[in-house]
Coordinates of C-alpha atoms and ligand atoms in Angstrom, one line a residue:
M1 CA -15.3 -23.1 4.3
S2 CA -13.9 -20.0 6.0
K3 CA -14.2 -16.7 4.2
V4 CA -11.3 -14.4 3.5
D5 CA -11.1 -10.9 5.1
A6 CA -9.6 -8.2 2.8
V7 CA -8.1 -5.0 4.0
I8 CA -8.0 -2.1 1.5
G9 CA -6.7 1.4 1.6
C10 CA -9.5 3.9 0.6
F11 CA -7.5 7.0 -0.2
Y12 CA -3.9 7.5 -1.4
G13 CA -2.1 5.0 0.8
D14 CA -0.7 5.0 4.3
E15 CA -4.1 4.8 6.0
G16 CA -2.8 2.4 8.6
K17 CA -3.5 -0.9 6.8
G18 CA -0.6 -2.6 8.5
K19 CA -2.0 -1.9 11.9
V20 CA -5.4 -3.4 11.0
I21 CA -3.8 -6.5 9.5
D22 CA -1.7 -6.8 12.6
Y23 CA -4.9 -6.9 14.6
L24 CA -6.7 -9.4 12.3
A25 CA -3.6 -11.6 12.1
A26 CA -3.9 -12.5 15.8
D27 CA -6.7 -14.8 14.7
A28 CA -5.5 -15.6 11.2
D29 CA -3.6 -18.6 9.9
V30 CA -2.5 -16.9 6.6
A31 CA -1.9 -13.3 5.5
V32 CA -1.3 -12.8 1.8
R33 CA -0.3 -9.7 -0.2
A34 CA -1.6 -9.4 -3.7
T35 CA -0.2 -6.3 -5.4
G36 CA 2.7 -3.8 -5.4
G37 CA 6.2 -4.3 -4.0
D38 CA 8.5 -2.4 -1.7
N39 CA 6.8 0.9 -2.7
A40 CA 4.5 0.0 0.3
G41 CA 5.5 0.7 3.8
H42 CA 3.3 -0.7 6.6
T43 CA 4.1 0.4 10.1
I44 CA 3.4 -1.7 13.1
R45 CA 4.4 -0.8 16.6
V46 CA 5.0 -3.8 18.8
G47 CA 5.9 -2.4 22.2
D48 CA 8.9 -0.2 21.6
V49 CA 9.8 -1.8 18.3
K50 CA 8.6 -0.2 15.1
Y51 CA 8.5 -2.5 12.1
A52 CA 8.2 -1.0 8.6
M53 CA 7.1 -3.8 6.4
H54 CA 7.7 -3.3 2.7
L55 CA 7.3 -6.7 1.1
I56 CA 6.6 -9.4 3.6
P57 CA 2.9 -9.3 4.8
S58 CA 2.7 -7.6 8.2
G59 CA 0.6 -10.6 9.4
I60 CA 3.9 -12.4 10.0
L61 CA 4.4 -10.3 13.1
S62 CA 1.7 -12.3 15.0
G63 CA 4.3 -15.0 15.3
H64 CA 1.9 -17.7 14.1
T65 CA 0.6 -16.5 10.8
V66 CA 1.9 -17.7 7.4
A67 CA 2.9 -14.7 5.2
V68 CA 2.3 -15.2 1.5
I69 CA 3.9 -13.0 -1.2
G70 CA 1.2 -13.4 -3.8
N71 CA 1.6 -13.9 -7.6
G72 CA 0.4 -10.3 -8.3
M73 CA 3.4 -8.7 -6.5
V74 CA 6.7 -7.5 -7.8
L75 CA 9.6 -8.6 -5.5
N76 CA 13.0 -7.0 -5.0
P77 CA 15.1 -9.8 -3.6
K78 CA 17.6 -7.4 -1.9
V79 CA 14.8 -5.8 0.1
L80 CA 13.3 -9.2 0.8
F81 CA 16.5 -10.4 2.5
Q82 CA 16.9 -7.2 4.4
E83 CA 13.4 -7.8 5.8
I84 CA 14.0 -11.5 6.5
D85 CA 17.2 -10.7 8.3
N86 CA 15.5 -8.0 10.4
L87 CA 12.7 -10.3 11.3
K88 CA 15.0 -13.1 12.2
S89 CA 17.1 -10.8 14.4
H90 CA 13.9 -10.1 16.4
G91 CA 13.3 -13.8 16.8
Y92 CA 10.7 -14.5 14.0
D93 CA 10.8 -17.9 12.5
V94 CA 10.7 -16.7 8.9
D95 CA 11.7 -20.0 7.4
R96 CA 8.6 -21.6 8.8
Y97 CA 6.1 -18.8 8.0
L98 CA 7.1 -17.3 4.7
K99 CA 5.9 -18.4 1.3
I100 CA 6.6 -16.8 -2.1
S101 CA 4.6 -17.4 -5.2
E102 CA 6.5 -19.1 -8.0
K103 CA 4.7 -16.6 -10.3
V104 CA 5.8 -13.4 -8.5
Q105 CA 7.7 -10.9 -10.8
I106 CA 11.3 -10.3 -9.9
I107 CA 12.6 -6.7 -9.7
L108 CA 16.0 -6.3 -11.3
P109 CA 18.5 -3.5 -10.9
Y110 CA 17.5 -1.9 -14.2
H111 CA 13.9 -1.5 -13.1
S112 CA 14.6 1.1 -10.4
L113 CA 17.1 2.8 -12.8
L114 CA 14.4 3.0 -15.4
D115 CA 11.9 4.3 -12.8
L116 CA 14.3 7.1 -11.9
A117 CA 15.3 7.9 -15.5
L118 CA 11.6 8.0 -16.7
E119 CA 10.8 10.4 -13.8
K120 CA 13.7 12.6 -14.8
A121 CA 12.5 12.6 -18.5
R122 CA 9.0 13.6 -17.4
K123 CA 10.3 17.0 -16.3
S124 CA 7.2 19.0 -15.2
S125 CA 4.8 16.1 -15.3
K126 CA 6.5 13.9 -12.7
I127 CA 4.4 11.2 -11.0
G128 CA 6.4 11.3 -7.8
T129 CA 7.0 7.5 -7.8
T130 CA 8.9 5.8 -5.0
G131 CA 11.7 5.0 -7.4
K132 CA 11.6 1.4 -6.5
G133 CA 11.2 0.1 -10.1
I134 CA 7.5 -0.8 -9.6
G135 CA 6.2 0.6 -12.9
P136 CA 9.0 -0.7 -15.1
A137 CA 8.6 -4.2 -13.5
Y138 CA 4.9 -4.3 -14.2
C139 CA 5.6 -3.0 -17.7
D140 CA 7.8 -6.0 -18.3
K141 CA 5.2 -8.3 -16.8
Y142 CA 2.7 -7.1 -19.4
E143 CA 5.2 -7.0 -22.2
R144 CA 5.9 -10.6 -21.2
C145 CA 9.6 -10.2 -20.7
G146 CA 9.6 -10.2 -16.9
L147 CA 11.3 -12.9 -14.9
R148 CA 9.1 -14.8 -12.4
A149 CA 10.5 -16.4 -9.3
E150 CA 10.3 -19.8 -11.0
D151 CA 12.4 -18.5 -13.9
L152 CA 15.4 -18.1 -11.5
Y153 CA 15.6 -21.9 -11.5
G154 CA 15.3 -22.5 -15.3
D155 CA 18.2 -23.8 -17.4
S156 CA 18.3 -20.7 -19.5
F157 CA 18.2 -18.3 -16.6
E158 CA 21.6 -16.7 -17.1
E159 CA 21.2 -16.5 -20.8
R160 CA 17.8 -14.7 -20.5
L161 CA 19.0 -12.4 -17.8
T162 CA 22.1 -11.4 -19.8
E163 CA 20.0 -10.5 -22.8
L164 CA 17.6 -8.5 -20.7
V165 CA 20.3 -6.6 -18.9
E166 CA 22.0 -5.7 -22.2
S167 CA 18.8 -4.5 -23.8
K168 CA 17.6 -2.5 -20.8
R169 CA 21.0 -0.9 -20.5
E170 CA 20.6 0.4 -24.1
L171 CA 17.1 1.6 -23.3
L172 CA 18.4 3.5 -20.3
K173 CA 21.2 5.1 -22.3
Y174 CA 18.5 6.2 -24.8
Y175 CA 16.4 7.8 -22.1
D176 CA 19.3 9.3 -20.2
P177 CA 22.3 9.6 -22.4
E178 CA 24.1 11.9 -19.9
N179 CA 24.6 8.9 -17.6
A180 CA 25.5 6.3 -20.2
A181 CA 28.9 5.5 -18.7
E182 CA 27.3 4.9 -15.3
Y183 CA 24.7 2.5 -16.7
D184 CA 27.5 0.6 -18.4
A185 CA 29.3 0.4 -15.1
C186 CA 26.4 -0.7 -12.9
L187 CA 24.6 -3.0 -15.3
D188 CA 27.2 -5.7 -15.8
P189 CA 25.3 -8.8 -16.8
K190 CA 27.9 -11.2 -15.2
K191 CA 27.7 -9.5 -11.8
I192 CA 23.9 -9.3 -11.9
C193 CA 23.7 -13.0 -12.8
E194 CA 25.9 -13.8 -9.9
E195 CA 24.0 -11.7 -7.5
Y196 CA 20.6 -13.1 -8.6
S197 CA 21.9 -16.7 -8.6
E198 CA 22.7 -16.2 -4.9
Y199 CA 19.2 -14.7 -4.2
A200 CA 17.7 -17.6 -6.1
R201 CA 19.5 -20.0 -3.9
R202 CA 18.4 -18.3 -0.7
M203 CA 14.8 -17.9 -1.9
E204 CA 14.3 -21.4 -3.1
P205 CA 12.9 -22.8 0.2
Y206 CA 10.1 -20.2 0.2
V207 CA 9.0 -20.5 -3.4
C208 CA 5.9 -22.6 -4.1
D209 CA 2.5 -22.8 -5.7
T210 CA 0.8 -20.3 -3.4
V211 CA -2.5 -20.5 -5.3
T212 CA -2.9 -24.2 -4.4
Y213 CA -1.6 -23.4 -0.9
L214 CA -4.2 -20.7 -0.3
H215 CA -7.1 -22.8 -1.6
K216 CA -6.0 -25.8 0.5
A217 CA -5.9 -23.5 3.5
L218 CA -9.5 -22.4 2.9
E219 CA -10.6 -26.0 2.3
E220 CA -9.1 -26.8 5.7
D221 CA -11.1 -24.0 7.2
Q222 CA -8.1 -21.9 8.0
K223 CA -8.5 -18.1 8.3
V224 CA -6.9 -16.1 5.5
V225 CA -6.6 -12.3 5.3
I226 CA -5.5 -10.3 2.3
E227 CA -3.3 -7.3 3.1
G228 CA -4.0 -4.5 0.7
A229 CA -1.1 -2.3 -0.3
Q230 CA -1.3 1.1 -1.9
A231 CA -4.9 2.2 -2.1
T232 CA -8.1 2.8 -4.2
L233 CA -7.0 6.2 -5.5
L234 CA -3.7 4.9 -6.6
D235 CA -5.3 2.1 -8.7
I236 CA -4.1 2.0 -12.3
D237 CA -7.7 1.9 -13.6
F238 CA -9.7 3.7 -10.9
G239 CA -7.3 6.1 -9.4
S240 CA -6.2 9.6 -10.5
Y241 CA -4.4 8.4 -13.6
P242 CA -1.6 9.0 -14.4
Y243 CA -0.8 9.8 -10.8
V244 CA -1.2 6.3 -9.7
T245 CA 0.8 3.1 -9.1
S246 CA 1.0 0.4 -11.7
S247 CA -1.2 -2.3 -10.2
N248 CA -4.9 -2.7 -9.0
P249 CA -4.9 -2.3 -5.3
T250 CA -8.7 -2.5 -5.3
V251 CA -10.6 -5.6 -4.6
G252 CA -10.3 -7.0 -8.2
G253 CA -6.5 -6.9 -8.0
M254 CA -6.7 -8.9 -4.7
L255 CA -8.3 -11.8 -6.6
T256 CA -5.9 -11.8 -9.6
G257 CA -3.0 -11.2 -7.3
T258 CA -3.7 -14.2 -5.2
G259 CA -5.7 -16.7 -7.3
L260 CA -8.6 -16.5 -4.8
S261 CA -12.1 -16.2 -6.2
A262 CA -14.8 -13.6 -5.7
S263 CA -16.9 -16.0 -3.7
D264 CA -14.0 -16.6 -1.3
I265 CA -14.1 -13.0 0.0
G266 CA -16.1 -12.3 3.1
N267 CA -15.4 -9.0 4.9
V268 CA -13.9 -6.2 3.0
Y269 CA -12.5 -3.6 5.4
G270 CA -11.8 -0.2 4.1
V271 CA -9.1 1.7 5.9
I272 CA -9.0 5.5 6.3
K273 CA -7.4 8.1 8.5
A274 CA -9.7 10.6 10.2
Y275 CA -8.0 13.0 7.8
S276 CA -6.4 12.5 4.4
S277 CA -2.8 12.4 3.2
R278 CA -1.0 11.8 -0.1
V279 CA 2.7 11.4 -1.1
G280 CA 3.7 12.1 -4.7
E281 CA 2.0 14.2 -7.3
G282 CA -1.6 14.3 -8.3
P283 CA -4.9 15.9 -7.4
F284 CA -6.0 16.1 -3.8
V285 CA -9.2 18.0 -3.3
T286 CA -9.1 18.5 0.4
E287 CA -5.4 19.3 0.6
L288 CA -4.4 22.0 3.0
T289 CA -1.3 23.9 2.0
D290 CA -1.5 26.2 5.0
E291 CA -0.5 25.9 8.6
T292 CA -3.4 23.6 9.4
G293 CA -2.0 21.1 6.9
D294 CA 1.4 21.5 8.5
R295 CA -0.1 20.9 11.9
I296 CA -1.8 17.6 10.7
R297 CA 1.6 16.5 9.3
D298 CA 3.4 17.3 12.6
L299 CA 0.7 15.8 14.9
G300 CA 0.3 12.6 12.7
H301 CA 4.0 12.2 12.0
E302 CA 3.1 12.2 8.3
Y303 CA 6.4 11.3 6.7
G304 CA 6.6 8.5 4.2
T305 CA 7.5 5.0 5.6
T306 CA 9.2 4.1 2.3
T307 CA 10.8 7.3 1.1
G308 CA 10.7 9.6 4.1
R309 CA 9.0 12.3 2.0
P310 CA 6.7 14.7 3.9
R311 CA 3.1 13.7 3.1
R312 CA 0.6 16.2 1.8
C313 CA -2.2 16.5 4.4
G314 CA -5.9 17.7 4.4
W315 CA -9.3 17.1 5.8
L316 CA -11.2 13.8 5.5
D317 CA -12.9 13.4 2.1
L318 CA -16.1 11.4 2.2
V319 CA -16.7 11.8 -1.5
T320 CA -13.6 9.8 -2.1
L321 CA -14.6 7.3 0.6
K322 CA -18.0 6.7 -1.1
Y323 CA -16.2 6.0 -4.3
A324 CA -14.0 3.5 -2.5
K325 CA -17.0 1.9 -1.0
R326 CA -18.6 1.4 -4.4
L327 CA -15.5 0.0 -6.0
N328 CA -14.6 -2.4 -3.3
G329 CA -17.9 -3.4 -1.8
L330 CA -16.8 -2.4 1.7
T331 CA -18.5 -4.2 4.6
G332 CA -16.7 -2.4 7.4
L333 CA -14.4 0.6 8.0
S334 CA -11.3 1.3 10.0
V335 CA -10.8 4.9 11.0
N336 CA -7.3 5.5 12.2
H337 CA -5.7 8.6 13.8
L338 CA -8.9 9.7 15.7
D339 CA -6.4 10.8 18.4
T340 CA -4.6 13.1 15.9
I341 CA -7.7 14.8 14.5
G342 CA -9.1 15.2 18.0
K343 CA -6.4 17.7 18.8
F344 CA -8.1 20.3 16.6
D345 CA -10.8 22.6 18.0
R346 CA -12.8 22.4 14.9
I347 CA -12.7 19.7 12.3
Q348 CA -13.9 19.9 8.7
V349 CA -15.2 16.9 6.7
C350 CA -15.7 17.1 2.9
V351 CA -19.3 16.0 2.1
A352 CA -19.5 17.1 -1.6
Y353 CA -17.5 18.6 -4.4
E354 CA -18.5 21.8 -6.2
I355 CA -17.3 21.6 -9.8
D356 CA -18.1 24.6 -12.0
G357 CA -21.2 25.5 -9.9
T358 CA -22.5 21.9 -9.7
V359 CA -22.5 20.2 -6.3
T360 CA -21.9 16.4 -6.5
E361 CA -21.3 13.6 -4.1
D362 CA -19.9 11.4 -6.9
F363 CA -16.1 11.2 -7.3
T364 CA -14.6 11.6 -10.7
T365 CA -11.3 10.6 -12.0
N366 CA -11.4 13.2 -14.7
L367 CA -8.3 15.3 -13.9
K368 CA -9.6 18.5 -15.3
A369 CA -12.8 18.3 -13.2
L370 CA -10.9 17.1 -10.2
N371 CA -8.4 19.9 -10.3
R372 CA -11.3 22.4 -10.4
A373 CA -13.3 20.6 -7.6
K374 CA -13.9 22.7 -4.5
P375 CA -14.6 20.8 -1.3
V376 CA -18.0 21.5 0.5
Y377 CA -17.3 21.1 4.2
R378 CA -19.3 20.2 7.2
E379 CA -17.8 21.3 10.5
F380 CA -17.5 19.2 13.6
E381 CA -16.4 19.9 17.2
G382 CA -12.9 18.6 18.0
N383 CA -11.0 18.7 21.3
F384 CA -11.4 15.0 22.1
G385 CA -8.7 15.1 24.8
D386 CA -6.5 12.1 25.4
I387 CA -8.4 9.2 23.9
S388 CA -5.4 6.8 23.6
G389 CA -6.6 4.8 26.6
C390 CA -10.2 4.4 25.4
A391 CA -11.0 0.7 24.9
S392 CA -14.6 1.0 23.8
F393 CA -16.7 3.3 21.6
E394 CA -18.7 4.3 24.7
E395 CA -15.6 5.5 26.4
L396 CA -14.9 8.1 23.6
P397 CA -16.1 11.6 24.3
E398 CA -19.4 12.7 22.7
N399 CA -17.6 14.8 20.0
A400 CA -15.5 11.8 18.9
Q401 CA -18.6 9.5 18.8
A402 CA -20.5 12.1 16.7
Y403 CA -17.6 12.3 14.2
I404 CA -17.5 8.5 13.8
R405 CA -21.3 8.2 13.6
F406 CA -21.4 10.8 10.9
I407 CA -18.9 8.8 8.7
E408 CA -21.0 5.7 9.2
E409 CA -24.3 7.4 8.3
Y410 CA -22.8 9.2 5.2
I411 CA -21.2 6.0 3.8
G412 CA -23.7 3.5 5.1
V413 CA -20.9 1.2 6.3
P414 CA -20.2 0.4 10.0
V415 CA -17.0 1.5 11.6
K416 CA -15.5 -1.6 13.0
F417 CA -12.1 -0.4 14.1
I418 CA -11.0 3.0 15.5
G419 CA -7.4 3.9 15.9
V420 CA -6.6 6.0 19.0
G421 CA -2.8 5.7 18.8
A422 CA 0.0 4.1 16.9
G423 CA 0.5 1.2 19.2
R424 CA -0.7 -2.3 18.5
D425 CA -3.3 -2.1 21.3
E426 CA -4.4 1.4 20.7
M427 CA -7.4 0.3 18.7
I428 CA -11.1 0.2 19.5
V429 CA -12.9 -2.9 18.1
R430 CA -16.6 -2.8 17.8
Ligands
GDP501 P1 -0.1 1.7 5.8 O1 0.8 1.9 4.6 O2 -1.5 1.9 5.3 O3 0.1 0.5 6.6 O4 0.2 3.0 6.7 P2 1.6 3.5 7.2 O5 2.2 2.6 8.1 O6 2.4 3.9 6.0 O7 1.2 4.9 7.8 C1 0.3 5.0 8.9 C2 1.0 5.7 10.1 O8 0.1 6.0 11.1 C3 2.1 4.9 10.8 O9 3.1 5.7 11.2 C4 1.3 4.3 12.0 O10 2.1 3.9 13.0 C5 0.4 5.4 12.3 N1 -0.9 5.0 12.9 C6 -1.8 4.1 12.5 N2 -2.9 4.2 13.2 C7 -2.8 5.2 14.0 C8 -3.6 5.8 15.0 O11 -4.8 5.4 15.2 N3 -3.1 6.9 15.7 C9 -1.9 7.4 15.5 N4 -1.5 8.4 16.2 N5 -1.0 6.8 14.6 C10 -1.5 5.7 13.9
IMO502 P1 1.2 1.8 1.2 O1 1.0 0.3 1.0 C1 1.5 5.9 -0.3 C2 2.5 6.3 -4.6 C3 3.8 7.1 -4.8 C4 3.5 7.8 -6.1 C5 2.6 6.7 -6.8 C6 3.4 5.9 -7.8 O2 2.3 2.1 2.2 O3 -0.1 2.5 1.5 P2 5.1 3.9 -7.5 O4 6.5 3.8 -6.9 O5 4.1 2.9 -6.9 O6 5.2 3.8 -9.0 O7 4.6 5.4 -7.2 O8 2.1 5.9 -5.8 N1 2.6 5.2 -3.7 C7 2.2 5.2 -2.4 N2 1.8 6.2 -1.6 N3 1.5 4.6 0.2 C8 1.9 3.6 -0.6 O9 1.9 2.3 -0.2 C9 2.3 3.8 -1.9 N4 2.8 3.1 -3.0 C10 2.9 3.9 -4.0 O10 4.1 8.0 -3.8 O11 2.7 8.9 -5.9
MG503 MG1 2.4 3.1 4.0

């Protein structure tokens, strides 16, 4: 039976997972996403066209890969149909290649309103969420009052949805009394029932038992890849809590979010950039708040795919990567943006943290310690020149090779993919 390849973000998201999935999908029959929702934004450049995939697995862009929205995700139907329409307008046969888990949680209009109201109520301790309703939708899942895709087709759908809208509207007024009239106006149960009945009608052909589908695909020796969303340091358990997302983007979440088993997994590819970035609040040990950080942002075009927010930027942090290796059992790495970092004369790489006089290579999620951690850097020569045309590791200049070799030696995991540009083909495969 064929083994599943998993692609996982190692830092704070936006490492270029979409690009790696796009490469793997060329030989894959199925690409499945396990966690998160449209808080993700995976960019793939196909020729002159730039696709920003938020919900549908990027693997669909191969043109022959079935894209599965797994049971662990939270799905906003409005965004789903925007994506479907966009893909169809570019000639993709979405009706043939898209499948949606019957168990996926549905995002309702009150989820994003709650997300925004809760952020407002947090005042100085904001998380910096994407405002897409992800946290409130997962809250409802665990409170067991969420609607799954299959519930859209139940007899009592309208009755349940009406009750939910009415109760969430009161909750919103409690959190944010100033805007009570607005909540009354935009959370009309009748209108929401009508809107979601129409989504349900359009979604029905895609909704199925994806757990059985995935296992049958493996039994038929088909190639399945799991497209990670978010990243290790945004994990609700293992990330920099509370500055995290509300799911488990690490390898465990990939199992519970798809129904695949641990023994189904083969390669686990950890994706990083040759530097680090983060959107939203929370600790970031190697962050550069000076002009070097601004330069990384400019050169790497580091603005959020989902929210457009400028991303915080800093040097590569191997302490974090080692943590991600341990948690996810990484078997290979993908290092993107080698072209971007190669534009600097000198490059720093964080090899340890100094916390209150103690030097450690072990990451901690203790916020107090993390906020006091000072990066210990090792310096590398930059100036790689234009490497966008390099098709093999050997074609890279010596400085670039040394940088990659150091990452491999420190982490003890081979670098399998190297990004030398944003384009689909600008990737070295070893
Ligand atoms: P994801 O969320 O992990 O899929 O990553 P995003 O798509 O949010 O962000 C990655 C950004 O880096 C996108 O704009 C990509 O087009 C771009 N990108 C990915 N790999 C490379 C690379 O090797 N070089 C350059 N210059 N850009 C890259
Ligand atoms: P991809 O898949 C980067 C961040 C948000 C915020 C925190 C919580 O493109 O790598 P949420 O809306 O999930 O409750 O926000 O998580 N975040 C991401 N940052 N890339 C992502 O996805 C992210 N998804 C969530 O910025 O800090
Ligand atoms: Mg992204």
